[in-house]
Short mmCIF file of C-alpha atoms in Angstrom, two decimals:
data_model
loop_
_atom_site.label_atom_id
_atom_site.label_comp_id
_atom_site.label_asym_id
_atom_site.label_seq_id
_atom_site.Cartn_x
_atom_site.Cartn_y
_atom_site.Cartn_z
CA UNK K 782 13.29 -7.21 1.87
CA UNK K 783 13.32 -7.79 -1.84
CA UNK K 784 10.11 -6.99 -3.77
CA UNK K 785 9.61 -8.50 -7.09
CA UNK K 786 8.85 -5.81 -9.69
CA UNK K 787 6.92 -8.25 -11.85
CA UNK K 788 3.18 -8.06 -11.13
CA UNK K 789 3.38 -4.49 -9.92
CA UNK K 790 1.46 -1.93 -11.87
CA UNK K 791 2.90 0.83 -13.99
CA UNK K 792 1.85 4.12 -12.28
CA UNK K 793 0.69 6.84 -14.66
CA UNK K 794 0.54 10.41 -12.99
CA UNK K 795 -2.14 12.53 -14.53
CA UNK K 796 -5.30 11.58 -16.53
CA UNK K 797 -4.93 14.22 -19.10
CA UNK K 798 -4.48 13.69 -22.96
CA UNK K 799 -1.11 12.13 -22.74
CA UNK K 800 -1.58 10.18 -19.38
CA UNK K 801 -4.78 8.59 -20.76
CA UNK K 802 -2.95 7.82 -24.10
CA UNK K 803 -0.30 6.02 -21.90
CA UNK K 804 -3.12 4.01 -20.26
CA UNK K 805 -4.46 3.07 -23.70
CA UNK K 806 -1.26 1.66 -24.80
CA UNK K 807 -0.78 -0.05 -21.49
CA UNK K 808 -4.15 -1.65 -22.01
CA UNK K 809 -3.36 -2.80 -25.49
CA UNK K 810 -0.05 -4.33 -24.37
CA UNK K 811 -1.79 -6.20 -21.34
CA UNK K 812 0.42 -4.36 -18.68
CA UNK K 813 -1.11 -3.67 -15.38
CA UNK K 814 -1.34 0.01 -14.50
CA UNK K 815 -2.94 2.54 -12.14
CA UNK K 816 -3.71 6.11 -13.18
CA UNK K 817 -3.53 8.80 -10.46
CA UNK K 818 -5.40 12.05 -11.08
CA UNK K 819 -5.45 14.76 -8.72
CA UNK K 820 -8.78 16.24 -10.04
CA UNK K 821 -12.15 14.70 -9.59
CA UNK K 822 -12.47 13.71 -13.25
CA UNK K 823 -10.33 13.26 -16.38
CA UNK K 824 -8.51 16.32 -18.07
CA UNK K 825 -8.78 18.53 -15.02
CA UNK K 826 -6.14 20.96 -16.39
CA UNK K 827 -7.76 20.99 -19.87
CA UNK K 828 -11.11 21.89 -18.41
CA UNK K 829 -9.49 24.95 -16.85
CA UNK K 830 -9.13 26.44 -20.45
CA UNK K 831 -12.30 24.55 -21.69
CA UNK K 832 -13.52 27.87 -23.37
CA UNK K 833 -10.56 28.01 -25.70
CA UNK K 834 -10.67 26.50 -29.16
CA UNK K 835 -7.68 24.52 -30.28
CA UNK K 836 -5.99 25.57 -33.63
CA UNK K 837 -5.57 21.86 -34.48
CA UNK K 838 -8.54 19.70 -35.76
CA UNK K 839 -9.77 16.53 -34.14
CA UNK K 840 -7.60 14.33 -36.36
CA UNK K 841 -4.45 15.71 -34.68
CA UNK K 842 -5.73 15.59 -31.18
CA UNK K 843 -6.29 11.89 -30.39
CA UNK K 844 -4.12 9.04 -29.80
CA UNK K 845 -4.08 5.92 -32.13
CA UNK K 846 -4.36 3.35 -29.39
CA UNK K 847 -7.13 5.44 -27.62
CA UNK K 848 -9.03 5.60 -30.78
CA UNK K 849 -8.77 1.82 -31.30
CA UNK K 850 -10.14 1.15 -27.90
CA UNK K 851 -12.93 3.82 -28.19
CA UNK K 852 -13.99 2.39 -31.65
CA UNK K 853 -14.30 -1.15 -30.33
CA UNK K 854 -16.76 0.28 -27.75
CA UNK K 855 -18.88 2.12 -30.41
CA UNK K 856 -17.43 5.59 -29.99
CA UNK K 857 -18.39 7.86 -32.79
CA UNK K 858 -15.34 9.84 -33.71
CA UNK K 859 -15.90 13.61 -34.18
CA UNK K 860 -15.53 15.04 -37.75
CA UNK K 861 -11.80 15.15 -38.19
CA UNK K 862 -11.62 18.62 -39.64
CA UNK K 863 -13.56 20.37 -36.82
CA UNK K 864 -11.58 22.43 -34.34
CA UNK K 865 -12.54 21.36 -30.69
CA UNK K 866 -12.62 23.53 -27.75
CA UNK K 867 -10.72 22.30 -24.56
CA UNK K 868 -14.15 21.40 -23.16
CA UNK K 869 -15.01 19.35 -26.21
CA UNK K 870 -11.70 17.57 -26.08
CA UNK K 871 -12.31 16.58 -22.46
CA UNK K 872 -16.08 15.78 -22.67
CA UNK K 873 -16.04 14.09 -26.17
CA UNK K 874 -12.86 12.21 -26.15
CA UNK K 875 -11.02 12.14 -22.85
CA UNK K 876 -14.09 11.35 -20.53
CA UNK K 877 -15.32 8.44 -22.76
CA UNK K 878 -11.82 7.13 -22.92
CA UNK K 879 -11.33 7.20 -19.13
CA UNK K 880 -14.96 5.53 -18.75
CA UNK K 881 -14.02 2.58 -20.92
CA UNK K 882 -14.25 -0.76 -18.74
CA UNK K 883 -10.62 -1.48 -19.64
CA UNK K 884 -9.58 1.72 -18.05
CA UNK K 885 -12.13 3.05 -15.58
CA UNK K 886 -11.24 0.43 -12.77
CA UNK K 887 -7.67 1.67 -12.99
CA UNK K 888 -8.20 5.35 -12.80
CA UNK K 889 -8.11 6.89 -9.32
CA UNK K 890 -9.30 10.39 -8.80
CA UNK K 891 -8.60 12.82 -5.97
CA UNK K 892 -5.16 11.29 -5.78
CA UNK K 893 -2.63 13.98 -5.67
CA UNK K 894 0.93 12.69 -5.72
CA UNK K 895 3.25 14.06 -2.99
CA UNK K 896 6.41 12.15 -3.76
CA UNK K 897 8.06 9.46 -5.88
CA UNK K 898 11.04 7.52 -4.61
CA UNK K 899 12.28 3.94 -4.43
CA UNK K 900 11.16 1.73 -1.52
CA UNK K 901 13.76 1.70 1.26
CA UNK K 902 16.23 3.47 -1.01
CA UNK K 903 16.98 7.13 -0.96
CA UNK K 904 18.76 9.16 -3.62
CA UNK K 905 22.26 8.48 -2.20
CA UNK K 906 21.86 4.58 -1.94
CA UNK K 907 22.98 2.54 -4.84
CA UNK K 908 22.88 -1.07 -3.75
CA UNK K 909 19.56 -2.72 -4.64
CA UNK K 910 18.22 0.44 -6.43
CA UNK K 911 17.31 -1.11 -9.69
CA UNK K 912 15.45 -4.06 -8.13
CA UNK K 913 13.61 -1.80 -5.52
CA UNK K 914 9.85 -0.78 -6.64
CA UNK K 915 8.98 2.76 -6.89
CA UNK K 916 7.03 4.19 -3.98
CA UNK K 917 4.52 6.61 -4.96
CA UNK K 918 3.16 8.61 -1.90
CA UNK K 919 -0.13 10.32 -2.18
CA UNK K 920 -1.10 13.50 -0.25
CA UNK K 921 -3.78 11.70 1.74
CA UNK K 922 -1.14 9.34 3.08
CA UNK K 923 -1.41 6.27 0.86
CA UNK K 924 1.56 4.61 -0.52
CA UNK K 925 1.54 2.78 -3.92
CA UNK K 926 4.15 0.39 -5.10
CA UNK K 927 4.99 0.47 -8.91
CA UNK K 928 7.42 -1.27 -11.35
CA UNK K 929 7.67 1.97 -13.32
CA UNK K 930 6.33 5.49 -13.29
CA UNK K 931 5.08 7.59 -16.28
CA UNK K 932 4.80 11.12 -15.14
CA UNK K 933 2.31 13.00 -17.26
CA UNK K 934 1.34 15.60 -14.75
CA UNK K 935 1.97 18.43 -16.85
CA UNK K 936 2.74 21.98 -15.92
CA UNK K 937 -0.52 23.70 -15.73
CA UNK K 938 -0.55 23.98 -11.92
CA UNK K 939 2.97 25.47 -11.82
CA UNK K 940 2.87 28.72 -13.85
CA UNK K 941 5.96 30.94 -14.06
CA UNK K 942 6.12 33.78 -11.63
CA UNK K 943 5.78 37.52 -12.36
CA UNK K 944 9.19 38.34 -11.08
CA UNK K 945 11.57 39.22 -13.92
CA UNK K 946 14.44 37.31 -12.37
CA UNK K 947 12.65 33.88 -12.24
CA UNK K 948 11.68 34.16 -8.65
CA UNK K 949 8.61 35.89 -7.26
CA UNK K 950 8.80 39.63 -7.25
CA UNK K 951 8.79 41.31 -3.93
CA UNK K 952 5.25 41.31 -2.56
CA UNK K 953 4.14 38.84 -5.28
CA UNK K 954 2.90 36.25 -2.81
CA UNK K 955 1.06 38.83 -0.69
CA UNK K 956 -0.64 40.30 -3.73
CA UNK K 957 -1.80 36.86 -4.93
CA UNK K 958 -5.50 37.86 -4.67
CA UNK K 959 -4.95 40.37 -7.55
CA UNK K 960 -3.33 37.92 -9.88
CA UNK K 961 -4.99 35.64 -12.58
CA UNK K 962 -3.40 32.66 -14.26
CA UNK K 963 -3.05 32.79 -18.07
CA UNK K 964 -6.16 32.41 -20.28
CA UNK K 965 -9.13 33.67 -17.99
CA UNK K 966 -12.45 33.39 -19.51
CA UNK K 967 -12.68 37.19 -19.84
CA UNK K 968 -16.00 37.40 -21.83
CA UNK K 969 -17.91 34.90 -20.02
CA UNK K 970 -17.25 33.02 -16.68
CA UNK K 971 -14.68 35.56 -15.39
CA UNK K 972 -16.32 38.63 -16.98
CA UNK K 973 -17.32 40.20 -13.54
CA UNK K 974 -13.62 40.15 -12.43
CA UNK K 975 -12.59 42.43 -15.39
CA UNK K 976 -15.53 44.38 -16.52
CA UNK K 977 -15.33 48.12 -15.30
CA UNK K 978 -11.75 47.47 -14.07
CA UNK K 979 -8.29 48.24 -14.97
CA UNK K 980 -6.24 45.08 -15.98
CA UNK K 981 -2.61 44.66 -16.37
CA UNK K 982 -1.36 41.81 -18.65
CA UNK K 983 2.17 40.75 -18.26
CA UNK K 984 3.92 38.63 -21.00
CA UNK K 985 4.59 38.76 -24.71
CA UNK K 986 3.36 35.29 -25.82
CA UNK K 987 0.17 34.31 -27.41
CA UNK K 988 -1.66 33.77 -24.19
CA UNK K 989 -0.97 37.28 -23.41
CA UNK K 990 -2.08 38.47 -26.87
CA UNK K 991 -5.40 36.46 -26.51
CA UNK K 992 -6.27 38.00 -23.14
CA UNK K 993 -5.38 41.50 -24.34
CA UNK K 994 -7.73 40.97 -27.54
CA UNK K 995 -10.63 39.85 -25.44
CA UNK K 996 -10.09 42.52 -22.78
CA UNK K 997 -10.21 45.13 -25.58
CA UNK K 998 -13.45 43.65 -26.74
CA UNK K 999 -14.67 43.76 -23.24
CA UNK K 1000 -13.66 47.38 -22.95
CA UNK K 1001 -15.91 48.19 -25.84
CA UNK K 1002 -18.90 46.54 -24.02
CA UNK K 1003 -18.39 47.54 -20.41
CA UNK K 1004 -17.61 51.17 -19.58
CA UNK K 1005 -14.75 51.86 -17.23
CA UNK K 1006 -12.77 48.85 -18.60
CA UNK K 1007 -9.21 49.61 -19.27
CA UNK K 1008 -6.23 47.46 -20.39
CA UNK K 1009 -2.41 47.94 -19.87
CA UNK K 1010 0.12 45.56 -21.38
CA UNK K 1011 3.61 45.31 -19.88
CA UNK K 1012 6.52 43.59 -21.67
CA UNK K 1013 10.22 43.37 -20.90
CA UNK K 1014 11.30 43.95 -24.50
CA UNK K 1015 11.87 47.33 -25.93
CA UNK K 1016 9.39 46.82 -28.67
CA UNK K 1017 6.26 44.50 -29.20
CA UNK K 1018 7.48 43.41 -32.64
CA UNK K 1019 8.02 39.83 -31.66
CA UNK K 1020 4.65 39.51 -30.43
CA UNK K 1021 3.06 41.19 -33.50
CA UNK K 1022 5.26 38.76 -35.55
CA UNK K 1023 4.81 38.50 -39.26
CA UNK K 1024 1.24 39.74 -39.48
CA UNK K 1025 0.20 39.37 -42.97
CA UNK K 1026 3.43 37.63 -43.86
CA UNK K 1027 3.10 35.07 -41.04
CA UNK K 1028 3.31 31.58 -42.12
CA UNK K 1029 0.17 31.13 -39.94
CA UNK K 1030 -2.51 33.50 -41.27
CA UNK K 1031 -4.78 33.37 -38.26
CA UNK K 1032 -1.83 33.93 -35.93
CA UNK K 1033 -0.68 36.72 -38.08
CA UNK K 1034 -4.19 38.25 -37.69
CA UNK K 1035 -3.72 38.20 -33.92
CA UNK K 1036 -0.57 40.38 -34.24
CA UNK K 1037 -2.27 42.68 -36.65
CA UNK K 1038 -5.40 43.12 -34.52
CA UNK K 1039 -3.22 43.58 -31.27
CA UNK K 1040 -1.14 46.24 -33.03
CA UNK K 1041 -4.26 48.12 -34.19
CA UNK K 1042 -5.67 48.07 -30.70
CA UNK K 1043 -2.36 49.52 -29.34
CA UNK K 1044 -2.17 52.07 -32.01
CA UNK K 1045 -5.80 53.18 -31.42
CA UNK K 1046 -5.12 53.61 -27.67
CA UNK K 1047 -7.36 50.81 -26.76
CA UNK K 1048 -4.49 49.02 -25.11
CA UNK K 1049 -1.71 50.92 -23.27
CA UNK K 1050 1.56 49.37 -24.11
CA UNK K 1051 4.42 49.71 -21.66
CA UNK K 1052 7.78 48.46 -22.89
CA UNK K 1053 11.04 47.57 -21.15
CA UNK K 1054 9.10 46.90 -18.00
CA UNK K 1055 10.45 44.06 -15.61
CA UNK K 1056 8.24 43.32 -12.63
CA UNK K 1057 10.22 43.86 -9.48
CA UNK K 1058 7.56 44.46 -6.88
CA UNK K 1059 3.88 44.44 -6.11
CA UNK K 1060 2.20 46.52 -3.44
CA UNK K 1061 -1.58 46.43 -2.59
CA UNK K 1062 -3.04 50.00 -2.26
CA UNK K 1063 -5.41 51.22 0.48
CA UNK K 1064 -8.11 51.55 -2.08
CA UNK K 1065 -8.17 47.94 -3.14
CA UNK K 1066 -5.87 48.12 -6.23
CA UNK K 1067 -2.27 46.86 -6.63
CA UNK K 1068 0.76 48.78 -7.76
CA UNK K 1069 3.29 47.03 -9.88
CA UNK K 1070 6.81 48.49 -10.16
CA UNK K 1071 9.95 47.94 -12.32
CA UNK K 1072 12.12 49.99 -9.80
CA UNK K 1073 11.62 53.28 -11.59
CA UNK K 1074 8.05 53.19 -13.06
CA UNK K 1075 4.88 52.09 -11.59
CA UNK K 1076 1.46 50.70 -13.00
CA UNK K 1077 -1.56 50.58 -10.80
CA UNK K 1078 -4.35 48.14 -11.73
CA UNK K 1079 -7.36 46.29 -10.30
CA UNK K 1080 -6.38 42.79 -11.81
CA UNK K 1081 -3.29 41.38 -13.09
CA UNK K 1082 -3.06 38.47 -15.68
CA UNK K 1083 0.13 36.62 -15.50
CA UNK K 1084 0.83 35.31 -18.94
CA UNK K 1085 4.50 34.34 -18.41
CA UNK K 1086 4.30 30.66 -19.19
CA UNK K 1087 4.91 27.50 -17.18
CA UNK K 1088 7.51 25.45 -15.56
CA UNK K 1089 7.53 21.66 -14.45
CA UNK K 1090 7.42 20.64 -10.81
CA UNK K 1091 10.42 18.37 -10.21
CA UNK K 1092 9.94 18.51 -6.33
CA UNK K 1093 7.99 15.35 -6.20
CA UNK K 1094 10.83 13.34 -7.71
CA UNK K 1095 13.67 14.85 -5.58
CA UNK K 1096 14.84 11.59 -4.31
CA UNK K 1097 15.10 10.02 -7.80
CA UNK K 1098 18.31 10.27 -9.89
CA UNK K 1099 17.28 12.43 -12.71
CA UNK K 1100 19.56 13.85 -15.52
CA UNK K 1101 17.92 17.12 -16.05
CA UNK K 1102 19.22 19.79 -18.34
CA UNK K 1103 20.10 22.85 -16.18
CA UNK K 1104 18.39 25.30 -18.46
CA UNK K 1105 15.11 23.82 -19.60
CA UNK K 1106 14.52 21.06 -16.88
CA UNK K 1107 13.88 18.38 -19.58
CA UNK K 1108 16.17 15.38 -19.82
CA UNK K 1109 19.60 16.42 -21.01
CA UNK K 1110 19.15 14.24 -24.13
CA UNK K 1111 16.13 16.02 -25.19
CA UNK K 1112 17.09 19.56 -24.47
CA UNK K 1113 18.97 20.31 -27.68
CA UNK K 1114 16.22 18.81 -29.74
CA UNK K 1115 13.39 21.26 -28.22
CA UNK K 1116 15.50 24.28 -27.42
CA UNK K 1117 13.14 27.14 -28.24
CA UNK K 1118 16.23 29.28 -29.17
CA UNK K 1119 16.82 26.88 -32.11
CA UNK K 1120 13.29 25.13 -32.67
CA UNK K 1121 9.84 25.87 -33.22
CA UNK K 1122 7.35 23.20 -32.40
CA UNK K 1123 7.39 21.65 -35.85
CA UNK K 1124 11.22 21.37 -36.04
CA UNK K 1125 11.53 19.15 -33.16
CA UNK K 1126 13.00 15.80 -34.30
CA UNK K 1127 11.25 12.58 -33.50
CA UNK K 1128 12.18 11.24 -30.00
CA UNK K 1129 11.06 8.60 -27.69
CA UNK K 1130 12.48 6.27 -25.05
CA UNK K 1131 16.05 6.82 -25.49
CA UNK K 1132 15.79 10.67 -25.22
CA UNK K 1133 13.24 10.38 -22.26
CA UNK K 1134 15.31 7.97 -20.06
CA UNK K 1135 17.00 8.97 -16.81
CA UNK K 1136 19.66 7.36 -14.79
CA UNK K 1137 16.74 6.22 -12.69
CA UNK K 1138 15.63 3.29 -14.72
CA UNK K 1139 11.84 3.10 -14.97
CA UNK K 1140 10.92 6.78 -14.56
CA UNK K 1141 9.74 8.69 -17.46
CA UNK K 1142 8.17 12.03 -17.80
CA UNK K 1143 6.12 12.51 -20.86
CA UNK K 1144 3.86 15.12 -22.40
CA UNK K 1145 4.42 18.85 -21.76
CA UNK K 1146 6.33 18.10 -18.36
CA UNK K 1147 9.07 16.34 -20.51
CA UNK K 1148 9.73 19.57 -22.23
CA UNK K 1149 10.49 21.46 -19.13
CA UNK K 1150 10.23 25.27 -19.76
CA UNK K 1151 10.42 24.76 -23.62
CA UNK K 1152 7.07 26.00 -24.96
CA UNK K 1153 7.28 23.85 -28.09
CA UNK K 1154 5.33 20.93 -27.14
CA UNK K 1155 2.56 19.24 -29.35
CA UNK K 1156 -0.04 16.78 -28.43
CA UNK K 1157 1.07 14.60 -31.25
CA UNK K 1158 4.56 14.62 -29.77
CA UNK K 1159 3.33 13.46 -26.44
CA UNK K 1160 1.22 10.70 -27.83
CA UNK K 1161 4.31 9.34 -29.70
CA UNK K 1162 6.30 9.61 -26.47
CA UNK K 1163 3.70 7.55 -24.62
CA UNK K 1164 3.66 4.77 -27.28
CA UNK K 1165 7.41 4.59 -27.24
CA UNK K 1166 7.84 4.37 -23.42
CA UNK K 1167 4.94 1.68 -23.07
CA UNK K 1168 6.59 -0.33 -25.83
CA UNK K 1169 9.92 -0.28 -23.98
CA UNK K 1170 8.15 -1.23 -20.73
CA UNK K 1171 6.67 -4.22 -22.62
CA UNK K 1172 10.11 -5.24 -23.85
CA UNK K 1173 9.40 -4.37 -27.45
CA UNK K 1174 12.51 -2.39 -28.04
CA UNK K 1175 12.10 -2.44 -31.84
CA UNK K 1176 8.77 -0.74 -31.57
CA UNK K 1177 10.09 1.60 -28.84
CA UNK K 1178 12.78 2.91 -30.94
CA UNK K 1179 10.75 3.14 -34.13
CA UNK K 1180 9.81 6.59 -33.54
CA UNK K 1181 7.85 8.39 -36.20
CA UNK K 1182 6.61 11.88 -36.10
CA UNK K 1183 5.72 14.01 -39.20
CA UNK K 1184 5.73 17.65 -38.45
CA UNK K 1185 6.02 20.71 -40.62
CA UNK K 1186 9.37 22.46 -40.59
CA UNK K 1187 7.61 25.72 -39.93
CA UNK K 1188 6.30 24.48 -36.78
CA UNK K 1189 2.90 26.06 -37.35
CA UNK K 1190 -0.65 24.77 -36.96
CA UNK K 1191 -2.53 26.39 -39.79
CA UNK K 1192 -6.20 27.25 -39.44
CA UNK K 1193 -8.54 28.72 -41.98
CA UNK K 1194 -7.85 32.60 -41.87
CA UNK K 1195 -11.55 33.24 -41.90
CA UNK K 1196 -11.81 33.73 -38.13
CA UNK K 1197 -15.53 32.64 -38.02
CA UNK K 1198 -14.65 29.18 -39.22
CA UNK K 1199 -14.49 26.13 -36.90
CA UNK K 1200 -13.27 23.83 -39.51
CA UNK K 1201 -10.21 23.51 -41.63
CA UNK K 1202 -10.45 23.02 -45.41
CA UNK K 1203 -8.44 20.26 -47.03
CA UNK K 1204 -6.92 22.88 -49.24
CA UNK K 1205 -5.83 25.13 -46.37
CA UNK K 1206 -3.12 22.69 -45.25
CA UNK K 1207 -4.51 22.41 -41.73
CA UNK K 1208 -2.68 21.95 -38.48
CA UNK K 1209 0.74 20.23 -38.82
CA UNK K 1210 0.62 20.52 -42.63
CA UNK K 1211 3.40 22.38 -44.41
CA UNK K 1212 2.74 26.07 -44.49
CA UNK K 1213 3.58 28.55 -47.20
CA UNK K 1214 6.75 30.60 -46.50
CA UNK K 1215 6.28 34.34 -45.90
CA UNK K 1216 6.90 36.48 -49.01
CA UNK K 1217 9.46 38.47 -47.11
CA UNK K 1218 11.79 37.54 -44.28
CA UNK K 1219 10.11 38.48 -41.05
CA UNK K 1220 12.98 37.56 -38.62
CA UNK K 1221 13.00 35.06 -35.82
CA UNK K 1222 10.15 36.73 -33.88
CA UNK K 1223 7.78 35.00 -31.49
CA UNK K 1224 4.80 34.98 -33.86
CA UNK K 1225 6.37 34.16 -37.17
CA UNK K 1226 6.09 30.44 -37.03
CA UNK K 1227 9.54 30.01 -38.55
CA UNK K 1228 12.16 27.67 -37.48
CA UNK K 1229 13.68 29.11 -34.30
CA UNK K 1230 10.94 31.73 -34.20
CA UNK K 1231 9.88 31.11 -30.63
CA UNK K 1232 13.19 32.45 -29.11
CA UNK K 1233 13.00 31.96 -25.43
CA UNK K 1234 9.60 33.46 -24.75
CA UNK K 1235 6.64 31.26 -23.61
CA UNK K 1236 4.16 30.28 -26.26
CA UNK K 1237 1.04 28.41 -24.97
CA UNK K 1238 -2.12 28.73 -26.71
CA UNK K 1239 -3.01 30.80 -29.84
CA UNK K 1240 -6.43 32.09 -29.30
CA UNK K 1241 -8.51 34.18 -31.74
CA UNK K 1242 -12.37 34.93 -31.65
CA UNK K 1243 -14.78 33.16 -33.87
CA UNK K 1244 -18.21 34.77 -34.83
CA UNK K 1245 -19.71 33.60 -31.69
CA UNK K 1246 -17.14 35.26 -29.43
CA UNK K 1247 -15.52 31.87 -28.55
CA UNK K 1248 -11.70 31.86 -27.95
CA UNK K 1249 -9.56 29.84 -30.36
CA UNK K 1250 -6.19 28.52 -29.66
CA UNK K 1251 -3.72 25.65 -29.43
CA UNK K 1252 -0.11 25.25 -28.35
CA UNK K 1253 0.94 24.57 -31.83
CA UNK K 1254 -0.85 21.22 -32.51
CA UNK K 1255 -2.59 21.25 -29.07
#
């Protein structure tokens, strides 16, 4: 049976920032759509790190179509130079956007996507493929037919494993009760899990650095709290980065503070450590081994990055890069061995297309394992894809993205500030080059400076103890 694609909705998976941006553009284009969100409200993943303050101000964290729709409804835009927390991004922007009368009836919560395929057509069959609608199956059993699918489901729910070989370490699954995902709220909501305990942090990115700094602060408040930091590298130099010579002063301050804590003995650094096995002990702790050395702790924070879940689209014909898991066309443009977040060239529909016509991954999922994603990039992806679905190919291919070559998101180096001065450059404004070459280390903010290590949020503490961060520009 042939089903006409015309009249079927575009299904958007995920009601986060980029998914709702796609919905806003679909609304402006007059295209029918349904947004499927696994959580019980918008931005469920963002709310998981709601205590974190972004390094980019409001003006870089909202989508143009979304702003237009919100403004028409009387929304008062937040001060453009203020740095929002994740919770503020969700409550003051994404929730009002999802609640607009033009969007709200089309957003479905508690809808976890189990699989995306073609109606009556598996991965092998070619005949009739392009005219068959997409079948989106939900975990509760419902099937939804769609003319196209925009997958903005993100990667937050699929963190990388602790195992150094890319697969779970031996015993990692059975030791799951000891493991925390990246960016726990150490000083507030999750304090009781860390106070008075020994915590092992695994990872060399900024989510690891953030957690280490706040654990060190907690150790000064709660007797018996101790911190161990394990990295695979022989030195922590890449995490310390350029420090005072960093193109991003606030990020350089993170490296400086972290190094000072290590040198003072507040944080025990273990280098050259690759996690091979985890073994719970009889006294309620867990021992982590690299095969020759062991570290025993009460809690483990896994700050090893994230990866996309392509399992739900296993029956679609996707052209995925074998290394990053992005589209093959996008991979060389975002490769963290060659690019920082600000050196990624503008890209849109052509770089996001698969052999499976009508399926597009946008947002952080489109980057696969590359940690160089920015919210501004995701918004432009959504705009380009929706323009193509509307048949406006000139607009779809007119991709414009103005990013600094350094790939940094500058914030006022005064850690107590929650705004960015116009004279400070701000997030996504060109940053001053360091006085001396600092190499291509993780924290330098230079072109190619991310190497292959995960970079998520870049948190620091303000005067109130809040965490501050951002994955480049969100």
